[in-house]
Tab-separated table of C-alpha atoms and ligand atoms in Angstrom:
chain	number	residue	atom	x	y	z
A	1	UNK	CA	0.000	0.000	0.000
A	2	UNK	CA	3.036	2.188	0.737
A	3	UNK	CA	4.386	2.134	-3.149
A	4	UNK	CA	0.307	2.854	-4.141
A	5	UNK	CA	0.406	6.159	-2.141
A	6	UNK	CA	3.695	7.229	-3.731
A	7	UNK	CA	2.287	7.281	-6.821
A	8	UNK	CA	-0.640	10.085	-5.621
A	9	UNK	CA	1.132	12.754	-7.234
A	10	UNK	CA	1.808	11.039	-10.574
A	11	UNK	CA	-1.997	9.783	-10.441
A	12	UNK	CA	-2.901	13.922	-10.185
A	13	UNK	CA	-0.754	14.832	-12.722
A	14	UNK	CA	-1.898	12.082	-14.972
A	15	UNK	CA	-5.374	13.326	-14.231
A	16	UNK	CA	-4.365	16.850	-15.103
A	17	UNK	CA	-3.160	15.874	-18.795
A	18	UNK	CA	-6.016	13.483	-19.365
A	19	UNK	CA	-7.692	14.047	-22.739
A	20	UNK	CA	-11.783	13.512	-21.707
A	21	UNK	CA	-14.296	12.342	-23.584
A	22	UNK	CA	-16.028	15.041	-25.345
A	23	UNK	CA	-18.800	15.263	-22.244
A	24	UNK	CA	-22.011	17.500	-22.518
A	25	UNK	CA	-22.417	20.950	-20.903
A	26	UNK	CA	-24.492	20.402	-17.725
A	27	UNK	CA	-25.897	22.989	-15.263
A	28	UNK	CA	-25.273	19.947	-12.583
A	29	UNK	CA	-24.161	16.600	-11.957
A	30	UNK	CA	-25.371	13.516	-9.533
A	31	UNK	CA	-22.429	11.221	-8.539
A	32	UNK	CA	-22.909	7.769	-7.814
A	33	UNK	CA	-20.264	5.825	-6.675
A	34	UNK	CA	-18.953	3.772	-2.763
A	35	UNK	CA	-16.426	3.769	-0.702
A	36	UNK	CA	-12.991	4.412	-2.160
A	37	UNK	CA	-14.814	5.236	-5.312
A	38	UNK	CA	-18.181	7.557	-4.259
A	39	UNK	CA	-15.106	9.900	-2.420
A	40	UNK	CA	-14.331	11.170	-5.836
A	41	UNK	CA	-17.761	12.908	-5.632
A	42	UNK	CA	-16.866	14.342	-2.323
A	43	UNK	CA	-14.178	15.711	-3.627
A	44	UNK	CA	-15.721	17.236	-6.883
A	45	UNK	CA	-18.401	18.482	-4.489
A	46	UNK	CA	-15.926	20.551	-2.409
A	47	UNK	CA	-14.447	21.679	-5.683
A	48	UNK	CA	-17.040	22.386	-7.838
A	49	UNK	CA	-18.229	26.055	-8.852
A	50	UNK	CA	-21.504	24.884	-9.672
A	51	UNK	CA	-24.176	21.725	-8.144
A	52	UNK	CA	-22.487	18.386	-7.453
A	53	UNK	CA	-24.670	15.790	-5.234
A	54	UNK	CA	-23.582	12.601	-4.132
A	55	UNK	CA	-25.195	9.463	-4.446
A	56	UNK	CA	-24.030	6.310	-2.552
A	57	UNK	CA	-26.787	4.173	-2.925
A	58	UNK	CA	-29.032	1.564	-4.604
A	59	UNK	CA	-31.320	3.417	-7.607
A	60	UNK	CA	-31.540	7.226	-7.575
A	61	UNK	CA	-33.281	9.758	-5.082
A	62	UNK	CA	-36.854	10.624	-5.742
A	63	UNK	CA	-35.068	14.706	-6.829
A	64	UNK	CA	-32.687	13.176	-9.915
A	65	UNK	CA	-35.344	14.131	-12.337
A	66	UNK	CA	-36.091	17.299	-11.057
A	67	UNK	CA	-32.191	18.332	-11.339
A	68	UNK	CA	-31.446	20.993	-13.765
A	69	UNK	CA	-30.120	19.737	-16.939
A	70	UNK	CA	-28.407	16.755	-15.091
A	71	UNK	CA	-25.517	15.025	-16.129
A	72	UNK	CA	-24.740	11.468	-13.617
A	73	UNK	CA	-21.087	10.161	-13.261
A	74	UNK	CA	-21.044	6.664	-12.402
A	75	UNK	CA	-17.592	5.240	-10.580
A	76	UNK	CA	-16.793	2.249	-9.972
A	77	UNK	CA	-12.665	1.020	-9.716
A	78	UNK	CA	-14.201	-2.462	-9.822
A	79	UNK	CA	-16.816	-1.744	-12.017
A	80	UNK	CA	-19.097	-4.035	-10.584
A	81	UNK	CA	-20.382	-2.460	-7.494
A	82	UNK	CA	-24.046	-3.308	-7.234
A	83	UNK	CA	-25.262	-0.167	-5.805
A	84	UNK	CA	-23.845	2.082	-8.665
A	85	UNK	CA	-25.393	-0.494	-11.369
A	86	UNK	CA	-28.307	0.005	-9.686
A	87	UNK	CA	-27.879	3.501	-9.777
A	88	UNK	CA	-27.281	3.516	-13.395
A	89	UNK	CA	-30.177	1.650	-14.453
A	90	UNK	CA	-32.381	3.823	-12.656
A	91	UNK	CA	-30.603	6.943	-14.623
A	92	UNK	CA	-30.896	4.877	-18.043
A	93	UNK	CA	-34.875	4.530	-17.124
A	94	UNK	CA	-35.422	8.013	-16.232
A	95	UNK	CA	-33.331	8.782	-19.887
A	96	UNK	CA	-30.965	10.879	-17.743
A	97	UNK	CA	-27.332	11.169	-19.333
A	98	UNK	CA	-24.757	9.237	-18.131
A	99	UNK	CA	-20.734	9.223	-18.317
A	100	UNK	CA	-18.979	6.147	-16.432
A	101	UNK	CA	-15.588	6.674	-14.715
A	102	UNK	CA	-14.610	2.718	-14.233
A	103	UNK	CA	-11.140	0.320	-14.039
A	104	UNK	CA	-13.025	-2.454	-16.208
A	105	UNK	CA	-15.766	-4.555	-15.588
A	106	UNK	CA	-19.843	-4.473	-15.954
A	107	UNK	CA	-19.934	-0.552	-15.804
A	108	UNK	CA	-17.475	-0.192	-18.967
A	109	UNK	CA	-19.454	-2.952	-20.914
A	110	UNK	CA	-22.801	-1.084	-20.364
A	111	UNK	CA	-20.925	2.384	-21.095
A	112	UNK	CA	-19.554	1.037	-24.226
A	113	UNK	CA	-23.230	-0.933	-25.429
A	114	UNK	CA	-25.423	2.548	-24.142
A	115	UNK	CA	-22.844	5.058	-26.168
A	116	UNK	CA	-22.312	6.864	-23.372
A	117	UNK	CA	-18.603	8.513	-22.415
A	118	UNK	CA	-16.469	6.355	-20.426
A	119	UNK	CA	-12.951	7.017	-18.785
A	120	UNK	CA	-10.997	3.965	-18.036
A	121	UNK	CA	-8.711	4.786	-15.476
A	122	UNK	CA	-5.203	2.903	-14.778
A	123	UNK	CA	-6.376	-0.955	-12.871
A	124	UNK	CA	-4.565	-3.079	-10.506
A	125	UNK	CA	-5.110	-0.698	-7.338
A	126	UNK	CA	-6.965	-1.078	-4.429
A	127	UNK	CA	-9.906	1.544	-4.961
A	128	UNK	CA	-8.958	3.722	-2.468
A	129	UNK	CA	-4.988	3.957	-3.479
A	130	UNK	CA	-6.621	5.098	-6.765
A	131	UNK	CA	-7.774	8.228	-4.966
A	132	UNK	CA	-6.055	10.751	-7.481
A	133	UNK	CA	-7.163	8.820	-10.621
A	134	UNK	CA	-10.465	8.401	-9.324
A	135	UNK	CA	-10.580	12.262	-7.965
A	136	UNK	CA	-9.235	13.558	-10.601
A	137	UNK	CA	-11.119	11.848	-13.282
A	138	UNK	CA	-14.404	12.865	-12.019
A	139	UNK	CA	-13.169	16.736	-12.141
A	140	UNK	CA	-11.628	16.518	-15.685
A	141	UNK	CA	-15.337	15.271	-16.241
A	142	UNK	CA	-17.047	18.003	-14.592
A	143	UNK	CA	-14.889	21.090	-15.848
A	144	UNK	CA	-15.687	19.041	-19.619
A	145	UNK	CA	-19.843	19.537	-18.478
A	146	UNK	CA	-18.526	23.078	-16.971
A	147	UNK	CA	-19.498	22.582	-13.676
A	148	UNK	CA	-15.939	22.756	-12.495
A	149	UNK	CA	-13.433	25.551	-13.299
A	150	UNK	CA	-10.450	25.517	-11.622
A	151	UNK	CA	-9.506	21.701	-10.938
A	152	UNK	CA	-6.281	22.483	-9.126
A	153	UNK	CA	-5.024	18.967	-10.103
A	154	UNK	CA	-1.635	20.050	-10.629
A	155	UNK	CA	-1.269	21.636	-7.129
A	156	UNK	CA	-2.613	18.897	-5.666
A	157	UNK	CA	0.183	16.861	-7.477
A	158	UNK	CA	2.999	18.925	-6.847
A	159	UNK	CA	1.767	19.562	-2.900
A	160	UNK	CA	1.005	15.505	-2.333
A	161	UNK	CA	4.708	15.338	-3.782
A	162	UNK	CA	6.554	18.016	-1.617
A	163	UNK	CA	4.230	16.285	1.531
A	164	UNK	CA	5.212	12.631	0.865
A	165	UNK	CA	8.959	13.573	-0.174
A	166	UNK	CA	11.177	10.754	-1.698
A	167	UNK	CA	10.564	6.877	-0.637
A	168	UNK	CA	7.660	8.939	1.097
A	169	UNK	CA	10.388	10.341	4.128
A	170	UNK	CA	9.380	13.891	3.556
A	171	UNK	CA	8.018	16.329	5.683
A	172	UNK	CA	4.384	14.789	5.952
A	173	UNK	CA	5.942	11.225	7.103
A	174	UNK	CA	7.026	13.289	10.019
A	175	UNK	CA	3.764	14.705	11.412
A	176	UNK	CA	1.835	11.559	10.283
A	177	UNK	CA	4.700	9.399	12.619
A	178	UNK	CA	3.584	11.796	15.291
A	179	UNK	CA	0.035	11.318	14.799
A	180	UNK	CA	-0.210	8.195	14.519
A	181	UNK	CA	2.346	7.646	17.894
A	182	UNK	CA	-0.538	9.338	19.799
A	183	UNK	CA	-3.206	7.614	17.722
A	184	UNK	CA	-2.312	3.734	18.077
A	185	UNK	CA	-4.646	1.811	20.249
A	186	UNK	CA	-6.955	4.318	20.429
A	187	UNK	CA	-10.570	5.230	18.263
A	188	UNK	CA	-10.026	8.365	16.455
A	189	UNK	CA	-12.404	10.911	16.198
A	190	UNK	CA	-11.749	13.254	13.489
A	191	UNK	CA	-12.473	16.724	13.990
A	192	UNK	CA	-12.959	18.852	11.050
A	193	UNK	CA	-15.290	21.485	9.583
A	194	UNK	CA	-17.196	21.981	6.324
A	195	UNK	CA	-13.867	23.069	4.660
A	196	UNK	CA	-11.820	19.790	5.991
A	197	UNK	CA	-14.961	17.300	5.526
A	198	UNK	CA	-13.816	15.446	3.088
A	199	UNK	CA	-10.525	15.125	4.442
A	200	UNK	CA	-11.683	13.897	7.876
A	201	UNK	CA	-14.192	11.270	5.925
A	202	UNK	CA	-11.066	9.864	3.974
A	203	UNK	CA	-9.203	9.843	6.815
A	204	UNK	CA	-11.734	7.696	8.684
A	205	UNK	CA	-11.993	5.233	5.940
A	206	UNK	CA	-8.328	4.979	5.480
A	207	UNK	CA	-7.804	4.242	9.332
A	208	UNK	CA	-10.829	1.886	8.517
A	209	UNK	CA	-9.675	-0.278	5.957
A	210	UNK	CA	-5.408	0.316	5.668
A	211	UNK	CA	-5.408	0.307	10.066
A	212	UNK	CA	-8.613	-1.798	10.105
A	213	UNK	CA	-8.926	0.672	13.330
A	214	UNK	CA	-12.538	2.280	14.326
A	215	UNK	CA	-12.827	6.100	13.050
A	216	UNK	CA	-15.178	8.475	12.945
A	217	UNK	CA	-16.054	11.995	12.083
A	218	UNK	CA	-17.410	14.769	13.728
A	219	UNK	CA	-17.733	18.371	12.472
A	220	UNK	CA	-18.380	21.880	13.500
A	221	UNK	CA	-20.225	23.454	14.288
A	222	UNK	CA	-22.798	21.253	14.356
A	223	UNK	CA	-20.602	18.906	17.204
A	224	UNK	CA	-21.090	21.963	19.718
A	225	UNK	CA	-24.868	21.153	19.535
A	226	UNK	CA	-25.222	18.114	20.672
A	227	UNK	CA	-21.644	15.872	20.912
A	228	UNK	CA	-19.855	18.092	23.496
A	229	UNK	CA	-22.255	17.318	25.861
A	230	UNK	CA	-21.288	13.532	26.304
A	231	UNK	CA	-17.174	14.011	25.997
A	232	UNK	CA	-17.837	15.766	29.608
A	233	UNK	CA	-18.724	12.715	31.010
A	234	UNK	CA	-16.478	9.961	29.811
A	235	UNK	CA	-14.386	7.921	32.901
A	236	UNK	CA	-10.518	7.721	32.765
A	237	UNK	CA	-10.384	4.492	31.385
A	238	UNK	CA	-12.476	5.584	28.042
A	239	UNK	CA	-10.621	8.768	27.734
A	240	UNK	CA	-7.412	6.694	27.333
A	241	UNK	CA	-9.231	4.902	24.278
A	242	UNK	CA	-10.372	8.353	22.152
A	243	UNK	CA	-7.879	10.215	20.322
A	244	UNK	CA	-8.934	13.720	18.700
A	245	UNK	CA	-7.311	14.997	15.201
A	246	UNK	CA	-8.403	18.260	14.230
A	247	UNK	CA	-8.324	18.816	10.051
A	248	UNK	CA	-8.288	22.611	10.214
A	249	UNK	CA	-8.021	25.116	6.513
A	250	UNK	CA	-7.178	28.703	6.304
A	251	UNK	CA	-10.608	29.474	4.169
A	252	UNK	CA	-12.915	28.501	7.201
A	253	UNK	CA	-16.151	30.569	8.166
A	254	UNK	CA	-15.017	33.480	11.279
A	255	UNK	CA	-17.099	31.584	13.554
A	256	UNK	CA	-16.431	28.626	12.913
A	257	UNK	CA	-12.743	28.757	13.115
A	258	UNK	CA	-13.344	30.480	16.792
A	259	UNK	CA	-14.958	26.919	18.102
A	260	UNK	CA	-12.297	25.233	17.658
A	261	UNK	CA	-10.248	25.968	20.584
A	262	UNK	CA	-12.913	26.015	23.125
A	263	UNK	CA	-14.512	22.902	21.948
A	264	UNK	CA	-10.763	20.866	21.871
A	265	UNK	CA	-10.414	22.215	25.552
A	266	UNK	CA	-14.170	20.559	26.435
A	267	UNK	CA	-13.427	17.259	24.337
A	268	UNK	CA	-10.296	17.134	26.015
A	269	UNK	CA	-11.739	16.641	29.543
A	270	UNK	CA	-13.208	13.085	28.073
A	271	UNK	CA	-10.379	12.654	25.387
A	272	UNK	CA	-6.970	12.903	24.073
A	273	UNK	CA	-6.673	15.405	21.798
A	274	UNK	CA	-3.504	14.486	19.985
A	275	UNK	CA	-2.915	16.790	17.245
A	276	UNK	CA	-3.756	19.513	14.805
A	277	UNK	CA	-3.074	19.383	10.661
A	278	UNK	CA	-3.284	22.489	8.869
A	279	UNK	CA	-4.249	22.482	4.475
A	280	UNK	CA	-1.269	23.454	2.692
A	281	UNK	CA	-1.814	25.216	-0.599
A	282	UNK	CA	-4.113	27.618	-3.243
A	283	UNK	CA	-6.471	25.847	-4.635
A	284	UNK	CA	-9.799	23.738	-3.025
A	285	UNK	CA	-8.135	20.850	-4.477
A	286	UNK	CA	-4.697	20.778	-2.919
A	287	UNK	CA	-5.902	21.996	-0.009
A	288	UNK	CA	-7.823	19.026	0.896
A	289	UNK	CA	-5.123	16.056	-0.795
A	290	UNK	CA	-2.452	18.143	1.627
A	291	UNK	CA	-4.936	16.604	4.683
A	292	UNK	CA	-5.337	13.195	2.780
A	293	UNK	CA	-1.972	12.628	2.489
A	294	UNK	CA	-1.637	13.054	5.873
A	295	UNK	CA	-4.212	10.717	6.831
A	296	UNK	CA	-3.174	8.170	4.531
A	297	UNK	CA	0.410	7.739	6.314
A	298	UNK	CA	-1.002	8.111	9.644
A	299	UNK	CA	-3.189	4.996	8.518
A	300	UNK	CA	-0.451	3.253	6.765
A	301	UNK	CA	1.270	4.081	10.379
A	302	UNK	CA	-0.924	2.782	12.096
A	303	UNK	CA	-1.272	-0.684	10.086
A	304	UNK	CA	2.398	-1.374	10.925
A	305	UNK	CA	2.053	-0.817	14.469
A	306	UNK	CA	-1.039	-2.964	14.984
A	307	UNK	CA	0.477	-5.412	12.644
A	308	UNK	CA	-2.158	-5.982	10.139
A	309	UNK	CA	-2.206	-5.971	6.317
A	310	UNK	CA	-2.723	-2.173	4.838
A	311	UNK	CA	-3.934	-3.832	1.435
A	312	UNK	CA	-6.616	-6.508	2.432
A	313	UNK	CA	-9.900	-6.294	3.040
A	314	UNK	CA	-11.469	-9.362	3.552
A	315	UNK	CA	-14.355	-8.454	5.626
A	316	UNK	CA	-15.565	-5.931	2.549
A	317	UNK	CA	-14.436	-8.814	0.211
A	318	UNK	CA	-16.289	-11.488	2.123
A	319	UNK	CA	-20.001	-8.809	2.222
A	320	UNK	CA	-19.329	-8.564	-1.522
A	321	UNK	CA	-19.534	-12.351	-2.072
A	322	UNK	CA	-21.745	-13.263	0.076
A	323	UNK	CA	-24.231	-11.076	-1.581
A	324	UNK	CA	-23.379	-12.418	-4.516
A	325	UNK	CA	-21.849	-9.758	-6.343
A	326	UNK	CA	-18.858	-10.359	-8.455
B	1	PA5	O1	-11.970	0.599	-0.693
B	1	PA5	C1	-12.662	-0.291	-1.146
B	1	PA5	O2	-12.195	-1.381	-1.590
B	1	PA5	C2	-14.157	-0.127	-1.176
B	1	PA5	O3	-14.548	0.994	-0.451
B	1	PA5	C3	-14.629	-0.031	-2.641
B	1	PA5	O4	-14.171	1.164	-3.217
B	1	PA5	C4	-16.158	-0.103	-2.677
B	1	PA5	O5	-16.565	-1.357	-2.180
B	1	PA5	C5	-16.724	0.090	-4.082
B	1	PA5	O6	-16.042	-0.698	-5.024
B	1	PA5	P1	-15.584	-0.012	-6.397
B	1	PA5	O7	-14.654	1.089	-5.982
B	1	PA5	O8	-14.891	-1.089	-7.139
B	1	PA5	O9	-16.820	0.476	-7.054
């Protein structure tokens, strides 16, 4: 998984010279895709100068047809993921246009029979170590329907790059080793805002499936509503099993970037707060890859410690075939 991460910055930067296919001017777009392949719509989301929703599910939401002039992006790595067949059927019988962003399988077949665009990215990956091909894809895409203008792919390369240094011992491999020090053993709660969201969601799904270690979000401001209320209360023994990462960005709303201190001080009564990561960068895009790559070495980290396999994932692979899907 190590030598997959390396390659993030050649995976943006083959992104950022990809020749599309010719893709029709939308006024919005509907991404379906899961896991380490629906995060592409995250990020294109977060990017995006005009509407991007994100669809991680079986069939389409009730709204699709009521979208202005539409365009859906199907991922799938794989190819085969049931839910995002099942989303594309549903688009195909509500005559919505399609474009399929795929490694291979069913997805490309039906792309190629239906006409519609397809982008075959670079195979052999785990999904989620395809994160810039994936990523990047889907915003080459969008900027094609004009929905995105400024892709900042080639920031993101060249920050992911200066971040994960040479043999990946630069400067990020540092603060992740730090992180990830404080991190081991523990749950870790992810603390980010609307600016660092989908940062702190890959970051949970990387500790997930590289660490196979419980993660989960939690964002302001809506976590001063409700969620500082029960860190108050937690016993010793529980407070030495959460650690808190805060994703912060220079770009976040007045307010919101006052709540952070007082609500690390209150979460820290019931938890360890272990660290802060700043975004590094210009653009929407490299901001948020400068927190992924962080969060993908804490992860990879964090395997090594705990001793388990980065690149398996039986559990997800065992689901998968017990539902029958190939
Ligand atoms: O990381 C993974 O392996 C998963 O999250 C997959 O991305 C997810 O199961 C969907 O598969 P695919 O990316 O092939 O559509």
């Amino acid at each position: 998984m190590e030598s997959m991460i390396a390659t993030l910055p050649d995976q943006f930067r083959w992104a950022a010279q990809l020749q599309t296919p010719a893709v029709p001017a939308a006024a919005s777009a509907l991404v379906c895709g899961m896991g380490g392949s629906g995060i592409s719509g995250d990020v294109a989301a977060a990017i995006a100068d005009g509407p991007v929703f994100v669809h991680k599910d079986y069939g389409l939401p009730g709204w699709a047809s009521t979208l202005p002039d539409p365009v859906v992006v199907a991922v799938s790595y794989s190819g085969n993921t049931e839910e995002t067949l099942s989303a594309v059927e549903a688009a195909r019988s509500k005559g919505l246009r399609v474009v399929a962003i795929s490694g291979g399988g069913k997805l490309s077949e039906l792309a190629a029979d239906e006409g519609w665009p397809v982008l075959k990215v670079p195979g052999g990956l785990q999904p989620r170590a395809a994160f810039g091909y994936l990523s990047g894809s889907v915003a080459k895409m969008l900027e094609g329907a004009g929905i995105v203008k400024e892709t900042g792919l080639e920031e993101a390369s060249a920050v992911a790059a200066t971040l994960l240094g040479e043999d990946l011992n630069g400067p990020g491999r540092r603060l992740a080793d730090d992180l990830a020090d404080g991190l081991a053993g523990k749950i870790t709660v992810v603390l980010g805002s609307a600016r660092t969201a989908v940062a702190a969601a890959r970051w949970k799904t990387q500790m997930n499936e590289n660490a196979k270690s419980p993660a989960f979000v939690s964002l302001l401001p809506e976590a001063d509503h409700n969620e500082v209320e029960a860190w108050t209360t937690l016993g010793t023994a529980l407070r030495r099993t959460v650690g808190v990462v805060t994703l912060r960005d220079g770009s976040e709303q007045p307010r919101v970037r006052a709540r952070f201190q007082p609500t690390t001080q209150l979460i820290g009564e019931g938890a360890t707060v272990v660290g802060e990561v700043w975004s590094q960068g210009t653009t929407r895009l490299a901001r948020l890859v400068s927190l992924v790559v962080i969060g993908d070495l804490v992860s990879l980290r964090l395997a090594r410690t705990a001793g388990v396999d980065p690149v398996a994932v039986d559990a997800i692979q065992q689901l998968k075939s017990t539902l029958g899907e190939s």
